[in-house]
Amino acid sequence: MGTQDDERIGVVSALVQSAFLVNAVYTESAREHGITSQQGVLLCVLMMRPRGMGELGAMLGLAKSSLTGLVDRTERNGLVQRESDPDDLRAVRVALTPQGRKLIDEFYPETCRRVERLADGLGDADRDALADVLSRVVRDNEVPVVFMEPGEGPFSKH
């Protein structure tokens, strides 16, 4: 695979290559935890609370059949379970099982550490500037929260 020497790359290339870089780290971490990267994303989305299938489909950008397959495979692995929605008995929510909670308690902090290391070559000012710029891109494009900031939410111990 080619490398970028010291020449500056444009915003499109930088964003796309950054996405590939983060995805590669995420995929490696998932593989080491015995899951696919898609299952890792699903577990991260379910960290805060159970979610309905429609909500999951919208958050993950998956068609109904693709989401059903992902949930089926993850359920067969004992990591998630379908449960009735207390607000709508016709609807189904997906929730972490105790085994899924245990796995995400290991996968999430390890994956955060690995992604954090991608910016090890940056000083504090550059890290802050990168976070500011990427935060604006994410907010401007109304990206759903599929991965919490380390230290936020009920998993703040991480």
Short mmCIF file of C-alpha atoms in Angstrom, two decimals:
data_model
loop_
_atom_site.label_atom_id
_atom_site.label_comp_id
_atom_site.label_asym_id
_atom_site.label_seq_id
_atom_site.Cartn_x
_atom_site.Cartn_y
_atom_site.Cartn_z
CA MET A 1 0.00 0.00 0.00
CA GLY A 2 1.34 3.44 -0.86
CA THR A 3 2.19 5.99 1.78
CA GLN A 4 1.80 9.73 1.93
CA ASP A 5 5.19 11.39 2.19
CA ASP A 6 5.29 14.95 3.46
CA GLU A 7 3.02 16.32 0.76
CA ARG A 8 -0.35 17.73 1.81
CA ILE A 9 -3.44 15.92 0.59
CA GLY A 10 -6.82 17.48 -0.14
CA VAL A 11 -9.87 17.35 2.07
CA VAL A 12 -11.62 14.60 0.09
CA SER A 13 -8.61 12.31 0.09
CA ALA A 14 -7.86 13.12 3.74
CA LEU A 15 -11.40 12.31 4.87
CA VAL A 16 -11.67 9.13 2.81
CA GLN A 17 -8.25 7.85 3.83
CA SER A 18 -8.97 8.71 7.48
CA ALA A 19 -12.19 6.72 7.30
CA PHE A 20 -10.27 3.74 5.89
CA LEU A 21 -7.66 4.09 8.62
CA VAL A 22 -10.21 4.17 11.45
CA ASN A 23 -12.16 1.33 9.84
CA ALA A 24 -9.02 -0.81 9.65
CA VAL A 25 -8.31 -0.24 13.35
CA TYR A 26 -11.94 -0.96 14.20
CA THR A 27 -11.95 -4.14 12.09
CA GLU A 28 -8.74 -5.42 13.70
CA SER A 29 -10.07 -4.78 17.19
CA ALA A 30 -13.37 -6.50 16.36
CA ARG A 31 -11.59 -9.52 14.87
CA GLU A 32 -9.48 -9.89 18.01
CA HIS A 33 -12.69 -9.90 20.07
CA GLY A 34 -14.25 -12.59 17.86
CA ILE A 35 -16.80 -10.38 16.11
CA THR A 36 -17.15 -8.59 12.80
CA SER A 37 -16.74 -4.83 12.59
CA GLN A 38 -20.47 -4.56 11.81
CA GLN A 39 -21.27 -6.47 15.00
CA GLY A 40 -18.92 -4.16 16.88
CA VAL A 41 -20.80 -1.12 15.57
CA LEU A 42 -24.12 -2.71 16.57
CA LEU A 43 -22.87 -3.40 20.09
CA CYS A 44 -21.54 0.16 20.43
CA VAL A 45 -24.90 1.59 19.33
CA LEU A 46 -26.64 -0.57 21.95
CA MET A 47 -24.28 0.49 24.76
CA MET A 48 -26.56 3.26 25.98
CA ARG A 49 -29.89 1.47 25.67
CA PRO A 50 -31.94 -1.02 23.67
CA ARG A 51 -33.12 0.31 20.32
CA GLY A 52 -35.91 -0.51 17.89
CA MET A 53 -35.17 -2.07 14.54
CA GLY A 54 -36.29 1.05 12.66
CA GLU A 55 -34.04 3.26 14.77
CA LEU A 56 -31.10 0.88 14.28
CA GLY A 57 -31.65 0.79 10.53
CA ALA A 58 -31.63 4.57 10.35
CA MET A 59 -28.58 4.93 12.59
CA LEU A 60 -26.54 2.29 10.77
CA GLY A 61 -27.77 3.13 7.29
CA LEU A 62 -28.83 -0.46 6.65
CA ALA A 63 -31.73 -1.84 4.67
CA LYS A 64 -34.23 -3.86 6.68
CA SER A 65 -32.98 -7.21 5.33
CA SER A 66 -29.32 -6.36 6.02
CA LEU A 67 -30.13 -5.22 9.56
CA THR A 68 -32.21 -8.34 10.21
CA GLY A 69 -29.30 -10.52 9.09
CA LEU A 70 -26.83 -8.60 11.28
CA VAL A 71 -29.10 -8.87 14.34
CA ASP A 72 -29.76 -12.58 13.61
CA ARG A 73 -26.02 -13.38 13.45
CA THR A 74 -25.24 -11.33 16.55
CA GLU A 75 -28.15 -12.94 18.39
CA ARG A 76 -26.92 -16.44 17.44
CA ASN A 77 -23.57 -15.49 19.00
CA GLY A 78 -25.43 -14.69 22.24
CA LEU A 79 -24.51 -10.99 22.22
CA VAL A 80 -27.93 -9.40 21.65
CA GLN A 81 -31.53 -10.38 22.16
CA ARG A 82 -34.83 -9.22 20.78
CA GLU A 83 -37.37 -8.05 23.34
CA SER A 84 -40.82 -6.51 23.27
CA ASP A 85 -40.98 -2.74 23.23
CA PRO A 86 -42.85 -1.69 26.39
CA ASP A 87 -44.24 1.36 24.57
CA ASP A 88 -45.47 -0.59 21.53
CA LEU A 89 -46.14 -4.29 21.97
CA ARG A 90 -46.13 -4.78 18.19
CA ALA A 91 -42.52 -3.55 17.97
CA VAL A 92 -39.28 -5.28 18.83
CA ARG A 93 -36.21 -3.77 20.43
CA VAL A 94 -32.68 -5.13 20.33
CA ALA A 95 -30.74 -5.19 23.60
CA LEU A 96 -27.37 -6.41 24.78
CA THR A 97 -27.29 -9.72 26.62
CA PRO A 98 -25.04 -10.13 29.67
CA GLN A 99 -22.48 -11.73 27.32
CA GLY A 100 -22.82 -8.77 24.93
CA ARG A 101 -22.38 -6.31 27.80
CA LYS A 102 -19.23 -8.13 28.93
CA LEU A 103 -17.83 -8.06 25.39
CA ILE A 104 -18.58 -4.37 24.84
CA ASP A 105 -16.97 -3.56 28.21
CA GLU A 106 -13.74 -4.99 26.73
CA PHE A 107 -14.12 -4.05 23.05
CA TYR A 108 -15.15 -0.41 23.50
CA PRO A 109 -12.24 0.86 25.66
CA GLU A 110 -9.68 -1.13 23.68
CA THR A 111 -10.99 0.23 20.39
CA CYS A 112 -10.98 3.76 21.82
CA ARG A 113 -7.33 3.37 22.84
CA ARG A 114 -6.39 2.13 19.38
CA VAL A 115 -8.18 4.95 17.57
CA GLU A 116 -6.66 7.49 19.98
CA ARG A 117 -3.19 6.22 19.10
CA LEU A 118 -3.75 7.17 15.45
CA ALA A 119 -3.16 10.78 16.48
CA ASP A 120 -0.09 10.10 18.65
CA GLY A 121 2.12 12.14 16.30
CA LEU A 122 0.08 15.30 16.91
CA GLY A 123 0.70 17.84 19.61
CA ASP A 124 -2.09 19.03 21.90
CA ALA A 125 -2.95 22.06 19.76
CA ASP A 126 -3.19 19.96 16.58
CA ARG A 127 -5.29 17.32 18.35
CA ASP A 128 -7.67 20.02 19.59
CA ALA A 129 -7.86 21.59 16.12
CA LEU A 130 -8.53 18.19 14.52
CA ALA A 131 -11.28 17.46 17.05
CA ASP A 132 -12.85 20.88 16.45
CA VAL A 133 -12.87 20.53 12.66
CA LEU A 134 -14.14 16.94 12.65
CA SER A 135 -16.80 17.83 15.24
CA ARG A 136 -18.12 20.52 12.91
CA VAL A 137 -18.17 18.11 9.97
CA VAL A 138 -20.08 15.54 12.04
CA ARG A 139 -22.56 18.10 13.41
CA ASP A 140 -23.10 19.77 10.03
CA ASN A 141 -23.93 16.40 8.50
CA GLU A 142 -26.15 15.34 11.42
CA VAL A 143 -24.32 12.06 11.95
CA PRO A 144 -26.10 9.88 14.54
CA VAL A 145 -24.13 8.96 17.63
CA VAL A 146 -22.93 5.44 16.88
CA PHE A 147 -19.83 5.64 19.04
CA MET A 148 -19.69 7.57 22.32
CA GLU A 149 -16.80 9.73 23.35
CA PRO A 150 -14.61 7.80 25.84
CA GLY A 151 -15.68 8.70 29.36
CA GLU A 152 -19.28 9.65 28.45
CA GLY A 153 -22.52 7.96 29.36
CA PRO A 154 -23.01 4.96 31.60
CA PHE A 155 -19.65 3.57 30.56
CA SER A 156 -17.70 6.53 31.92
CA LYS A 157 -15.39 4.15 33.76
CA HIS A 158 -13.72 3.56 30.36
#
